[in-house]
Amino acid sequence: HQAPAFGEDDYRVCVAAGIIIKGGDLPCPVDANGKFTKDVTDFAGQHVKDADKGICEKLKTEGKLLRKDVYRHSYPFCWRSDTPLIYKAVPSWFVAVEEIKTQLVENNKKTYWVPDFVKEKRFHNWLENARDWNVSRNRYWGTPLPIWQSDDGEETVCIGSIEELEKLTGTAVDDLHRENIDQL
């Protein structure tokens, strides 16, 4: 199977095969809490990891289960909470590096590097294969981007300082962690 909303490799394969359009909407029947949405009628509201057995049983009942095996493999866990992670596409801000790749490569040729092999090997190779760069993160820890959008997406505001944020919101801000600023 290919699940473009749940892994970078699947996404790239689906774009290359024309199954989805880069930057377009992705089919994603899993909500922010890791539960199936109403799009998965038989398992709506159920956490994806809790639905594994039921999905296998449904496929078997419908004659669609080709094979069921148990595989031992590594699985990503949160290093802070030791809970399983679910990779899932979420709205993000990107720098469109692929649009300026040629210019970046040309500028690299004009740059003096020490040591010089970095210019034509390491950095050049990185630029030649550069992909659009996700500059936003959806983690609790870290520096949030100072960008707010209206619910309808019609208005976008980029805040330049804490003072500007306080002026626009009428709220004193002394902690920039997400739980303190998301609602502003």
mmCIF file of C-alpha atoms in Angstrom:
data_model
loop_
_atom_site.group_PDB
_atom_site.id
_atom_site.type_symbol
_atom_site.label_atom_id
_atom_site.label_comp_id
_atom_site.label_asym_id
_atom_site.label_seq_id
_atom_site.Cartn_x
_atom_site.Cartn_y
_atom_site.Cartn_z
ATOM 1 C CA HIS A 1 0.000 0.000 0.000
ATOM 2 C CA GLN A 2 0.961 3.642 -0.277
ATOM 3 C CA ALA A 3 -0.135 6.162 2.351
ATOM 4 C CA PRO A 4 1.102 9.598 1.232
ATOM 5 C CA ALA A 5 -0.165 11.379 4.350
ATOM 6 C CA PHE A 6 1.773 9.052 6.647
ATOM 7 C CA GLY A 7 5.346 8.992 5.426
ATOM 8 C CA GLU A 8 7.791 11.026 3.378
ATOM 9 C CA ASP A 9 8.774 8.109 1.135
ATOM 10 C CA ASP A 10 5.148 7.199 0.393
ATOM 11 C CA TYR A 11 4.462 10.860 -0.370
ATOM 12 C CA ARG A 12 7.364 11.115 -2.848
ATOM 13 C CA VAL A 13 6.387 7.846 -4.571
ATOM 14 C CA CYS A 14 2.763 8.972 -4.923
ATOM 15 C CA VAL A 15 3.791 12.378 -6.338
ATOM 16 C CA ALA A 16 6.191 10.730 -8.813
ATOM 17 C CA ALA A 17 3.487 8.260 -9.910
ATOM 18 C CA GLY A 18 0.903 11.022 -10.363
ATOM 19 C CA ILE A 19 -1.365 9.589 -7.661
ATOM 20 C CA ILE A 20 -1.356 12.918 -5.819
ATOM 21 C CA ILE A 21 -0.283 16.445 -6.722
ATOM 22 C CA LYS A 22 2.589 18.034 -4.826
ATOM 23 C CA GLY A 23 1.170 20.619 -2.432
ATOM 24 C CA GLY A 24 -2.375 19.356 -2.972
ATOM 25 C CA ASP A 25 -4.781 17.920 -0.438
ATOM 26 C CA LEU A 26 -3.858 14.527 0.984
ATOM 27 C CA PRO A 27 -6.275 11.768 1.913
ATOM 28 C CA CYS A 28 -5.886 11.607 5.697
ATOM 29 C CA PRO A 29 -8.538 9.678 7.629
ATOM 30 C CA VAL A 30 -6.764 10.147 10.986
ATOM 31 C CA ASP A 31 -7.453 13.096 13.296
ATOM 32 C CA ALA A 32 -5.052 15.039 15.524
ATOM 33 C CA ASN A 33 -5.569 12.510 18.348
ATOM 34 C CA GLY A 34 -4.595 9.500 16.236
ATOM 35 C CA LYS A 35 -8.192 8.311 15.806
ATOM 36 C CA PHE A 36 -9.925 7.365 12.589
ATOM 37 C CA THR A 37 -12.267 10.015 11.198
ATOM 38 C CA LYS A 38 -15.799 9.385 9.930
ATOM 39 C CA ASP A 39 -14.228 8.541 6.551
ATOM 40 C CA VAL A 40 -13.331 5.130 8.010
ATOM 41 C CA THR A 41 -16.898 4.232 8.912
ATOM 42 C CA ASP A 42 -16.252 0.892 10.621
ATOM 43 C CA PHE A 43 -13.533 2.297 12.880
ATOM 44 C CA ALA A 44 -14.464 5.986 13.251
ATOM 45 C CA GLY A 45 -13.369 7.378 16.620
ATOM 46 C CA GLN A 46 -11.085 4.414 17.333
ATOM 47 C CA HIS A 47 -7.346 4.945 17.853
ATOM 48 C CA VAL A 48 -5.443 3.590 14.856
ATOM 49 C CA LYS A 49 -3.277 1.234 16.925
ATOM 50 C CA ASP A 50 -6.357 -0.165 18.689
ATOM 51 C CA ALA A 51 -8.019 -0.893 15.339
ATOM 52 C CA ASP A 52 -5.321 -3.216 13.947
ATOM 53 C CA LYS A 53 -7.032 -6.462 14.996
ATOM 54 C CA GLY A 54 -10.467 -5.300 13.849
ATOM 55 C CA ILE A 55 -9.119 -4.235 10.463
ATOM 56 C CA CYS A 56 -7.501 -7.648 9.937
ATOM 57 C CA GLU A 57 -10.737 -9.398 10.950
ATOM 58 C CA LYS A 58 -12.779 -7.234 8.549
ATOM 59 C CA LEU A 59 -10.377 -7.901 5.670
ATOM 60 C CA LYS A 60 -10.502 -11.639 6.396
ATOM 61 C CA THR A 61 -14.325 -11.664 6.556
ATOM 62 C CA GLU A 62 -14.509 -9.843 3.221
ATOM 63 C CA GLY A 63 -11.972 -12.206 1.618
ATOM 64 C CA LYS A 64 -9.474 -9.368 1.129
ATOM 65 C CA LEU A 65 -6.776 -10.506 3.560
ATOM 66 C CA LEU A 66 -3.982 -12.055 1.541
ATOM 67 C CA ARG A 67 -1.716 -12.870 4.451
ATOM 68 C CA LYS A 68 -1.297 -11.992 8.109
ATOM 69 C CA ASP A 69 2.115 -12.261 9.735
ATOM 70 C CA VAL A 70 3.844 -10.830 12.773
ATOM 71 C CA TYR A 71 7.031 -8.923 12.001
ATOM 72 C CA ARG A 72 9.542 -7.657 14.515
ATOM 73 C CA HIS A 73 10.790 -4.248 13.479
ATOM 74 C CA SER A 74 11.774 -0.958 15.001
ATOM 75 C CA TYR A 75 9.020 1.548 15.677
ATOM 76 C CA PRO A 76 9.348 5.245 16.548
ATOM 77 C CA PHE A 77 8.635 6.242 20.142
ATOM 78 C CA CYS A 78 8.620 9.668 21.760
ATOM 79 C CA TRP A 79 11.887 9.999 23.651
ATOM 80 C CA ARG A 80 10.183 12.062 26.352
ATOM 81 C CA SER A 81 7.032 10.032 27.031
ATOM 82 C CA ASP A 82 8.002 6.626 25.565
ATOM 83 C CA THR A 83 4.683 6.497 23.686
ATOM 84 C CA PRO A 84 4.357 5.281 20.072
ATOM 85 C CA LEU A 85 4.448 7.976 17.404
ATOM 86 C CA ILE A 86 2.260 8.232 14.333
ATOM 87 C CA TYR A 87 3.777 9.967 11.332
ATOM 88 C CA LYS A 88 1.068 12.117 9.802
ATOM 89 C CA ALA A 89 1.054 15.043 7.389
ATOM 90 C CA VAL A 90 0.054 18.298 9.058
ATOM 91 C CA PRO A 91 -0.146 21.846 7.719
ATOM 92 C CA SER A 92 3.358 23.324 7.658
ATOM 93 C CA TRP A 93 5.313 26.295 6.372
ATOM 94 C CA PHE A 94 7.938 25.569 3.710
ATOM 95 C CA VAL A 95 10.660 27.514 1.945
ATOM 96 C CA ALA A 96 10.285 26.700 -1.770
ATOM 97 C CA VAL A 97 13.935 25.680 -2.194
ATOM 98 C CA GLU A 98 13.271 23.667 -5.359
ATOM 99 C CA GLU A 99 12.173 26.867 -7.138
ATOM 100 C CA ILE A 100 15.526 28.558 -6.448
ATOM 101 C CA LYS A 101 17.821 25.530 -6.635
ATOM 102 C CA THR A 102 19.567 26.689 -9.839
ATOM 103 C CA GLN A 103 20.295 30.089 -8.298
ATOM 104 C CA LEU A 104 21.617 28.452 -5.119
ATOM 105 C CA VAL A 105 23.975 26.224 -7.122
ATOM 106 C CA GLU A 106 25.235 29.227 -9.117
ATOM 107 C CA ASN A 107 25.795 31.268 -5.942
ATOM 108 C CA ASN A 108 27.682 28.362 -4.406
ATOM 109 C CA LYS A 109 30.109 28.453 -7.369
ATOM 110 C CA LYS A 110 30.928 32.085 -6.486
ATOM 111 C CA THR A 111 31.473 31.378 -2.790
ATOM 112 C CA TYR A 112 34.947 30.924 -1.282
ATOM 113 C CA TRP A 113 34.942 27.776 0.868
ATOM 114 C CA VAL A 114 37.405 26.544 3.473
ATOM 115 C CA PRO A 115 38.131 23.707 3.029
ATOM 116 C CA ASP A 116 37.598 24.033 -0.733
ATOM 117 C CA PHE A 117 36.285 20.479 -1.323
ATOM 118 C CA VAL A 118 33.065 21.448 0.474
ATOM 119 C CA LYS A 119 32.185 23.791 -2.390
ATOM 120 C CA GLU A 120 32.194 21.189 -5.165
ATOM 121 C CA LYS A 121 31.379 18.070 -3.221
ATOM 122 C CA ARG A 122 29.504 18.142 0.053
ATOM 123 C CA PHE A 123 27.586 21.419 -0.247
ATOM 124 C CA HIS A 124 27.184 21.252 -4.039
ATOM 125 C CA ASN A 125 25.745 17.741 -3.792
ATOM 126 C CA TRP A 126 23.382 18.832 -1.035
ATOM 127 C CA LEU A 127 22.166 21.786 -3.149
ATOM 128 C CA GLU A 128 21.723 19.626 -6.263
ATOM 129 C CA ASN A 129 19.403 17.335 -4.294
ATOM 130 C CA ALA A 130 17.769 20.001 -2.127
ATOM 131 C CA ARG A 131 14.047 19.701 -1.501
ATOM 132 C CA ASP A 132 11.598 22.219 -0.159
ATOM 133 C CA TRP A 133 12.485 22.967 3.454
ATOM 134 C CA ASN A 134 9.950 22.640 6.263
ATOM 135 C CA VAL A 135 10.744 25.523 8.598
ATOM 136 C CA SER A 136 7.827 24.949 10.942
ATOM 137 C CA ARG A 137 7.531 22.251 13.563
ATOM 138 C CA ASN A 138 4.550 20.915 15.438
ATOM 139 C CA ARG A 139 6.409 20.063 18.580
ATOM 140 C CA TYR A 140 5.710 21.306 22.047
ATOM 141 C CA TRP A 141 9.307 22.380 22.568
ATOM 142 C CA GLY A 142 11.028 24.741 20.203
ATOM 143 C CA THR A 143 10.514 28.192 18.795
ATOM 144 C CA PRO A 144 7.106 28.677 17.194
ATOM 145 C CA LEU A 145 6.873 30.700 13.998
ATOM 146 C CA PRO A 146 5.351 34.101 14.766
ATOM 147 C CA ILE A 147 2.664 33.711 12.094
ATOM 148 C CA TRP A 148 -1.071 33.862 12.706
ATOM 149 C CA GLN A 149 -3.769 33.096 10.140
ATOM 150 C CA SER A 150 -7.473 33.761 10.338
ATOM 151 C CA ASP A 151 -9.699 30.669 10.452
ATOM 152 C CA ASP A 152 -10.773 31.262 6.846
ATOM 153 C CA GLY A 153 -7.138 31.695 5.722
ATOM 154 C CA GLU A 154 -7.857 35.127 4.257
ATOM 155 C CA GLU A 155 -5.569 37.061 6.603
ATOM 156 C CA THR A 156 -1.989 36.237 7.584
ATOM 157 C CA VAL A 157 0.019 38.283 10.075
ATOM 158 C CA CYS A 158 3.716 37.819 10.833
ATOM 159 C CA ILE A 159 4.654 39.281 14.214
ATOM 160 C CA GLY A 160 8.073 40.940 14.431
ATOM 161 C CA SER A 161 8.518 41.174 18.199
ATOM 162 C CA ILE A 162 7.016 40.409 21.595
ATOM 163 C CA GLU A 163 6.092 44.080 21.835
ATOM 164 C CA GLU A 164 4.165 43.891 18.548
ATOM 165 C CA LEU A 165 2.373 40.725 19.714
ATOM 166 C CA GLU A 166 1.363 42.412 22.967
ATOM 167 C CA LYS A 167 0.153 45.507 21.109
ATOM 168 C CA LEU A 168 -1.953 43.503 18.624
ATOM 169 C CA THR A 169 -3.489 41.218 21.263
ATOM 170 C CA GLY A 170 -3.683 43.524 24.257
ATOM 171 C CA THR A 171 -2.112 40.725 26.294
ATOM 172 C CA ALA A 172 1.161 40.721 28.224
ATOM 173 C CA VAL A 173 3.355 37.857 26.999
ATOM 174 C CA ASP A 174 6.175 36.516 29.150
ATOM 175 C CA ASP A 175 6.294 32.914 27.917
ATOM 176 C CA LEU A 176 6.385 32.034 24.217
ATOM 177 C CA HIS A 177 5.586 28.323 24.591
ATOM 178 C CA ARG A 178 2.685 27.235 22.404
ATOM 179 C CA GLU A 179 0.173 26.718 25.199
ATOM 180 C CA ASN A 180 0.578 30.399 26.091
ATOM 181 C CA ILE A 181 0.347 31.894 22.608
ATOM 182 C CA ASP A 182 -1.775 29.595 20.417
ATOM 183 C CA GLN A 183 -5.032 31.155 21.597
ATOM 184 C CA LEU A 184 -3.871 34.766 21.069
#
